[in-house]
Short mmCIF file of N, CA and C in Angstrom, two decimals:
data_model
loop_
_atom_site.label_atom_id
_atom_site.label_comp_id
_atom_site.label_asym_id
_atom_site.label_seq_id
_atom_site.Cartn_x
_atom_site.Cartn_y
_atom_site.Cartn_z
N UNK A 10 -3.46 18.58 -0.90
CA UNK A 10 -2.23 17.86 -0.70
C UNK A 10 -1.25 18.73 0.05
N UNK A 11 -0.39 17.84 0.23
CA UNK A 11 0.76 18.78 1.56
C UNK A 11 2.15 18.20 0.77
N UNK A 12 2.96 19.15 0.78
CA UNK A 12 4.77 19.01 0.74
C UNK A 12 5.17 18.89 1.78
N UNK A 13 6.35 18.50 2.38
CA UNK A 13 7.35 18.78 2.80
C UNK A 13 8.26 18.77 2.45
N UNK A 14 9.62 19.09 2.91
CA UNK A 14 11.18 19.01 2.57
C UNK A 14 12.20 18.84 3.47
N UNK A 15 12.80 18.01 3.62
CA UNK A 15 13.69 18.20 4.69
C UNK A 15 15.02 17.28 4.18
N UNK A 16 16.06 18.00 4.56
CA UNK A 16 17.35 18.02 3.91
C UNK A 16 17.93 16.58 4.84
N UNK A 17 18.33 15.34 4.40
CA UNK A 17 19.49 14.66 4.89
C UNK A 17 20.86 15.58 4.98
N UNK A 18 20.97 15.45 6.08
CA UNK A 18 22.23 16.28 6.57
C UNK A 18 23.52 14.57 6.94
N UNK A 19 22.47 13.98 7.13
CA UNK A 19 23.47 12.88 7.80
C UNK A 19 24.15 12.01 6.98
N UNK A 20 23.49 11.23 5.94
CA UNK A 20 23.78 10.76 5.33
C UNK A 20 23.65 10.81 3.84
N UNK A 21 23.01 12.15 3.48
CA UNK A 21 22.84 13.05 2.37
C UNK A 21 22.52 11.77 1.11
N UNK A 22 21.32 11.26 1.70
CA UNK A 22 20.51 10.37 0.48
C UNK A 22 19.51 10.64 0.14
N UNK A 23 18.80 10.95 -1.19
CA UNK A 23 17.58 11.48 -1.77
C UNK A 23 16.60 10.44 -1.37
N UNK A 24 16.53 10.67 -0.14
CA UNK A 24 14.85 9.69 0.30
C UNK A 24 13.75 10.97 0.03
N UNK A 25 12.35 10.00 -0.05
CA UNK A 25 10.86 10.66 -0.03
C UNK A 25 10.52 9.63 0.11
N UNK A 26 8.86 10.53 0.41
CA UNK A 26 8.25 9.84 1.02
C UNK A 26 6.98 10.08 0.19
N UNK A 27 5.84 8.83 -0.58
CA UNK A 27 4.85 9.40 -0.89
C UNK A 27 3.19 8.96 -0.36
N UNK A 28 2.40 9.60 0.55
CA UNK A 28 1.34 8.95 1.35
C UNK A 28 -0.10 9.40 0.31
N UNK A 29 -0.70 8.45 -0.66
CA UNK A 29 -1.50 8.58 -1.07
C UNK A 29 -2.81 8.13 -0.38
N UNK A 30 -4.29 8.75 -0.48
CA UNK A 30 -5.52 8.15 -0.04
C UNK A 30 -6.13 8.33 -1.11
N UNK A 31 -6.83 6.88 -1.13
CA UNK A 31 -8.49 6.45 -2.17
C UNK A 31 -9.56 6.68 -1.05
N UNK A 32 -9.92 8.02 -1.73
CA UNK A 32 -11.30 8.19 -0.78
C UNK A 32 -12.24 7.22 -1.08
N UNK A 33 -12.94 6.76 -0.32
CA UNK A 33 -14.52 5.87 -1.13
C UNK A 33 -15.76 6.35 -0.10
N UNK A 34 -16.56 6.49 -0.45
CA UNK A 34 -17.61 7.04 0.61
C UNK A 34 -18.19 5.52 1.38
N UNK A 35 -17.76 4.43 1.29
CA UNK A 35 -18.60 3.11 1.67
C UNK A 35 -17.73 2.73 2.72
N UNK A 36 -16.75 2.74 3.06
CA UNK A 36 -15.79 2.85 4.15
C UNK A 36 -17.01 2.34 5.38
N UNK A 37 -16.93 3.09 6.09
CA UNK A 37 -17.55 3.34 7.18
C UNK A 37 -19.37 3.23 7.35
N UNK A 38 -19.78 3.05 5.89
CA UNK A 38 -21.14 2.99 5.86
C UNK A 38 -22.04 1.64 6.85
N UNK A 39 -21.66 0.80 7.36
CA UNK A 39 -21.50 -0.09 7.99
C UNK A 39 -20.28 -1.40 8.50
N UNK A 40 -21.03 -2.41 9.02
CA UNK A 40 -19.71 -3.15 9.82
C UNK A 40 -19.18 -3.88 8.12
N UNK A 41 -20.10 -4.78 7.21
CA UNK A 41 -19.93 -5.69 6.15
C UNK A 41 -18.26 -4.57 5.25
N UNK A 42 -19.04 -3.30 4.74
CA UNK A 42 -18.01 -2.63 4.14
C UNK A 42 -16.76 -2.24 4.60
N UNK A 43 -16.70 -2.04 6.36
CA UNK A 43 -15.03 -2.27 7.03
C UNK A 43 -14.82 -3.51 6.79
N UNK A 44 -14.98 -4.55 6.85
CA UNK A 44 -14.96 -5.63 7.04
C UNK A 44 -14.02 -5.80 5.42
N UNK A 45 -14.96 -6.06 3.98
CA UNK A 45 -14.87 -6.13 2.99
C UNK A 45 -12.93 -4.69 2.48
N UNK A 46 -13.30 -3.90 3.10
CA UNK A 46 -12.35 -3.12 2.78
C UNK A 46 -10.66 -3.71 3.46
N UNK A 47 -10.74 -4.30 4.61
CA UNK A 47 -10.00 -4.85 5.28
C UNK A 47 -9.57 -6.26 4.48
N UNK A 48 -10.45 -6.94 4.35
CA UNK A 48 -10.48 -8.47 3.45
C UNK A 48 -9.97 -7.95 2.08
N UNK A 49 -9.79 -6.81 1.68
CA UNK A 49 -9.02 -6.55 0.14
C UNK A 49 -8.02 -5.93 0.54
N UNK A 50 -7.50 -5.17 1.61
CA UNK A 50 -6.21 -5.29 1.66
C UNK A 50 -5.18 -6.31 2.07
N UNK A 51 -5.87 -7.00 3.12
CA UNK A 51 -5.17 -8.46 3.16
C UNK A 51 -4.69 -9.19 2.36
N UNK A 52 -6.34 -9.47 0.83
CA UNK A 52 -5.88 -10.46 -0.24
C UNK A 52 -4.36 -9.44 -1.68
N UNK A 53 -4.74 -8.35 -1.39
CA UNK A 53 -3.81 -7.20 -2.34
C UNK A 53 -2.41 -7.61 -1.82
N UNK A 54 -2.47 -7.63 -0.08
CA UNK A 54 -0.73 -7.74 0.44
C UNK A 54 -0.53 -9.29 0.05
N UNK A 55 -0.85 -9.85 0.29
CA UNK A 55 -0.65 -11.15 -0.11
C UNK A 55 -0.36 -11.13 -1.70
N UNK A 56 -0.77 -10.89 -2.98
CA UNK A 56 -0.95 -10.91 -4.04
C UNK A 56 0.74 -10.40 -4.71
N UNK A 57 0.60 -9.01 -3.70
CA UNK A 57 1.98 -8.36 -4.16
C UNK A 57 3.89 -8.90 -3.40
N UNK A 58 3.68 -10.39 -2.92
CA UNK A 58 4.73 -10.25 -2.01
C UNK A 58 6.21 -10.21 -2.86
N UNK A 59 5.73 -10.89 -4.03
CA UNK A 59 6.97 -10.30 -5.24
C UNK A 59 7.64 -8.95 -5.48
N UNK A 60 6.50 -7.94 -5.09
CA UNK A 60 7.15 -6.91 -5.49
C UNK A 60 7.51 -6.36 -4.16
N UNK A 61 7.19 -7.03 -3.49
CA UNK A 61 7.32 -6.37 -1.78
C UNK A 61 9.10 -6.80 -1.73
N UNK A 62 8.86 -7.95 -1.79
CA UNK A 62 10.41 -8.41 -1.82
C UNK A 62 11.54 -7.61 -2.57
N UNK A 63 11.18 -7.14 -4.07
CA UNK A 63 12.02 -6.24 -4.90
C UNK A 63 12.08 -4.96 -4.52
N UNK A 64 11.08 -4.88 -3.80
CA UNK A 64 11.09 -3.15 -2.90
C UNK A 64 12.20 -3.28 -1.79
N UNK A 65 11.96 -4.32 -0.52
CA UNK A 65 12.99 -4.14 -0.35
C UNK A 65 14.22 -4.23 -0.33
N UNK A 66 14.44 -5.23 -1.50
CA UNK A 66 16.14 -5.21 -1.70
C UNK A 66 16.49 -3.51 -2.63
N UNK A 67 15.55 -3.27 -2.55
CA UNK A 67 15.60 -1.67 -3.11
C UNK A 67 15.74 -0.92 -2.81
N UNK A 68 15.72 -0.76 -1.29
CA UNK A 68 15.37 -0.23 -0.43
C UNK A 68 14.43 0.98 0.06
N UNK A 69 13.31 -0.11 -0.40
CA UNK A 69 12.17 0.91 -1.00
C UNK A 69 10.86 0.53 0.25
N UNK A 70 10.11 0.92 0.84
CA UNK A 70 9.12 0.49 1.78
C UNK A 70 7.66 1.26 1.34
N UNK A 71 6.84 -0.15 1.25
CA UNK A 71 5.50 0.60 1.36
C UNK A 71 4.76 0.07 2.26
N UNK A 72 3.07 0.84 2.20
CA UNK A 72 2.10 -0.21 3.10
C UNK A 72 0.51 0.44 2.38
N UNK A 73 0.01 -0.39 2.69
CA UNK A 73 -1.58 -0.21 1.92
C UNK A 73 -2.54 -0.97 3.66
N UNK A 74 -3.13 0.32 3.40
CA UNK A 74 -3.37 0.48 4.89
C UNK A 74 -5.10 0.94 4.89
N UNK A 75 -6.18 0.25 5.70
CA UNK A 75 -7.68 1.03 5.63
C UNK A 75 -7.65 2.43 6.97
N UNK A 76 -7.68 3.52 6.05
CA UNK A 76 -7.69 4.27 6.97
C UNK A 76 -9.32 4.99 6.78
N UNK A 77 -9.60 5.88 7.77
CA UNK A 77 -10.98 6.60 8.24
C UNK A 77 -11.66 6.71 6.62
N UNK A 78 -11.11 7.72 5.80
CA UNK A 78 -12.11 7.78 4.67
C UNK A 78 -11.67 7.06 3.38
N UNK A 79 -11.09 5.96 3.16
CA UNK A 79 -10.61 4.65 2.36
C UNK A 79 -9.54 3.96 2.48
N UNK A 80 -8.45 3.96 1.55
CA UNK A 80 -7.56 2.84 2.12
C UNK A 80 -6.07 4.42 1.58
N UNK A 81 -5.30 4.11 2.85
CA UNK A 81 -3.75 4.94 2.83
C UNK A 81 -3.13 3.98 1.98
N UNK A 82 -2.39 4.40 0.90
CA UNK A 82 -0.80 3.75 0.49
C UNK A 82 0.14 4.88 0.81
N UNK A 83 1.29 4.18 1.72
CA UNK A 83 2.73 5.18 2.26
C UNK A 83 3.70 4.08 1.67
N UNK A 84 4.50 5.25 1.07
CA UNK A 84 5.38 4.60 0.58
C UNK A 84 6.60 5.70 1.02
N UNK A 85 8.00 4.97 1.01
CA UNK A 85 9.08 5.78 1.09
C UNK A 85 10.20 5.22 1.02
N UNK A 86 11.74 5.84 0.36
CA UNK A 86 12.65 5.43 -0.11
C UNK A 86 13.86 5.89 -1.00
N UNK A 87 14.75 6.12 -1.51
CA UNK A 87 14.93 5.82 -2.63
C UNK A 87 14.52 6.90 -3.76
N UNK A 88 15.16 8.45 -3.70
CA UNK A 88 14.04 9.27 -4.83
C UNK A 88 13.89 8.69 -6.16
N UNK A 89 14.96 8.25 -6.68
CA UNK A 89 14.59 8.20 -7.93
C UNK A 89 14.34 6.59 -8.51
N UNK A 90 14.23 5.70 -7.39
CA UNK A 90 13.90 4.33 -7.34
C UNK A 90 12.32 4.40 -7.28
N UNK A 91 11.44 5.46 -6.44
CA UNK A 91 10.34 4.91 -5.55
C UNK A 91 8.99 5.64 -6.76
N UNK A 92 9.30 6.49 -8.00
CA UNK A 92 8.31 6.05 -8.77
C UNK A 92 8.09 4.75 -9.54
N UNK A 93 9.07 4.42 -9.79
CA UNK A 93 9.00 2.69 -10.43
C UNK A 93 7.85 1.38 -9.29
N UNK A 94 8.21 1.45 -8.32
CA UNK A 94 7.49 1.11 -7.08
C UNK A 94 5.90 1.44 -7.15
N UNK A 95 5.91 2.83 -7.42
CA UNK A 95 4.51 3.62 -7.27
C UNK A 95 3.56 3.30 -8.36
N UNK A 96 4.36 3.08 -9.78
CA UNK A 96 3.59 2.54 -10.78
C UNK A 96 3.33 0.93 -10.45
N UNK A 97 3.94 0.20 -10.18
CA UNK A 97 4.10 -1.25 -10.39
C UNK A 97 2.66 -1.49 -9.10
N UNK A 98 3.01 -0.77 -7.96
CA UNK A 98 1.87 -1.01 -6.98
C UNK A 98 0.22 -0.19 -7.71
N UNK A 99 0.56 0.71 -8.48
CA UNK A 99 -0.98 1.12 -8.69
C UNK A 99 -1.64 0.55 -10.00
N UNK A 100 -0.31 -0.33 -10.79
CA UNK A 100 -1.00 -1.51 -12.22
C UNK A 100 -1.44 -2.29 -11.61
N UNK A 101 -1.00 -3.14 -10.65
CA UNK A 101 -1.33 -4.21 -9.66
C UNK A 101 -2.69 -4.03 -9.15
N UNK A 102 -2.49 -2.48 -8.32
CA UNK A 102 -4.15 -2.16 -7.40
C UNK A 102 -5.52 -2.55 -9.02
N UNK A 103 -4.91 -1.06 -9.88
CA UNK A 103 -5.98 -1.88 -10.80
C UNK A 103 -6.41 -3.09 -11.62
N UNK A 104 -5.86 -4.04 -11.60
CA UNK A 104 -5.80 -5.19 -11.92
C UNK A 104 -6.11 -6.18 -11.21
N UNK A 105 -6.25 -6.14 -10.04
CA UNK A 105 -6.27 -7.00 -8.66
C UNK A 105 -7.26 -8.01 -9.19
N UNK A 106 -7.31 -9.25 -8.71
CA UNK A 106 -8.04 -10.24 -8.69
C UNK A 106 -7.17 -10.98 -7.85
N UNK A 107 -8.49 -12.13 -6.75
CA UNK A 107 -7.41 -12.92 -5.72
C UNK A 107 -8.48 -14.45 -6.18
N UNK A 108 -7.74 -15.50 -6.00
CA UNK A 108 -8.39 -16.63 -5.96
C UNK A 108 -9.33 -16.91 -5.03
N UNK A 109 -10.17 -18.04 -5.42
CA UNK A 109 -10.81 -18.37 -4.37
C UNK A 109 -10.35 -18.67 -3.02
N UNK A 110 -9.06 -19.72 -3.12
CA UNK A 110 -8.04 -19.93 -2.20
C UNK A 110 -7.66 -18.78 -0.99
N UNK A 111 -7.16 -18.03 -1.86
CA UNK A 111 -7.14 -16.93 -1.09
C UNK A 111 -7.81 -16.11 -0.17
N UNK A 112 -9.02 -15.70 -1.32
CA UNK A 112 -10.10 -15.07 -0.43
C UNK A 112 -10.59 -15.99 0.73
N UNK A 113 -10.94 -17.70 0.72
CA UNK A 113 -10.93 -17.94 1.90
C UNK A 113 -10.18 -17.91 3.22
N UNK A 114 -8.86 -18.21 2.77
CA UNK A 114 -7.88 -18.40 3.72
C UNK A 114 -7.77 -16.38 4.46
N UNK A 115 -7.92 -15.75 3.85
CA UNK A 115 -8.05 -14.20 4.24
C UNK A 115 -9.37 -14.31 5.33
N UNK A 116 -10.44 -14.22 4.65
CA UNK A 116 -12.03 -14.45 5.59
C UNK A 116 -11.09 -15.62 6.71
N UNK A 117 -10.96 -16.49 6.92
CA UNK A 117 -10.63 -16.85 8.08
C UNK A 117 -9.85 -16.11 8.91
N UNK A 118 -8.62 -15.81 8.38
CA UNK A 118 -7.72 -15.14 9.39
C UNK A 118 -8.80 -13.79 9.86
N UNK A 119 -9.38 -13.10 9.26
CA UNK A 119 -10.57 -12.03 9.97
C UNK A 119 -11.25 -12.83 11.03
N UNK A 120 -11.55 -13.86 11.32
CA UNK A 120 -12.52 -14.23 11.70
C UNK A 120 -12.05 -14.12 13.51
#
């Protein structure tokens, strides 16, 4: 893992920033598993737009993102707002389930 620090000089507000990765080794193992990894972040953003909304009247920003070796969550905001955020998005990740509804209407927009 990496720190940084850097001082608001301008408007001297306790922002951070926090960029987590879920390694998975199946990523990249073929086209079906990009594919499948992409189709669960779609149905996840969709799932969470409640809390997306309370983030940002929070002024809180995230994103759940498939990057090279699994999926990026960046988040940033708000220091002492943006662990509340960080829990609520990683009860959610483990809990996830999307409807059927969903999962189709997702597989299409891929298509």
């Amino acid at each position: 893992y990496k720190l940084w620090y850097k001082k608001d000089y301008l408007f001297k507000l306790p922002r951070v920033s926090i960029n987590a990765l879920f390694v998975t080794p199946v990523h990249f193992e073929n086209i079906k598993s990009s594919v499948l990894m992409e189709l669960f972040v779609r149905l996840y953003d969709h799932t969470i737009m409640e809390i997306g909304y309370e983030a940002k009247v929070a002024q809180l920003s995230y994103s759940l993102t498939v990057a090279y070796r699994g999926l990026s969550l960046c988040m940033s905001g708000l220091s002492h707002k943006l662990p509340n955020l960080f829990e609520k998005l990683i009860t959610h990740f483990s809990k996830f389930t999307a409807s059927e509804e969903h999962f189709e209407m997702a597989k299409e927009r891929l298509q």
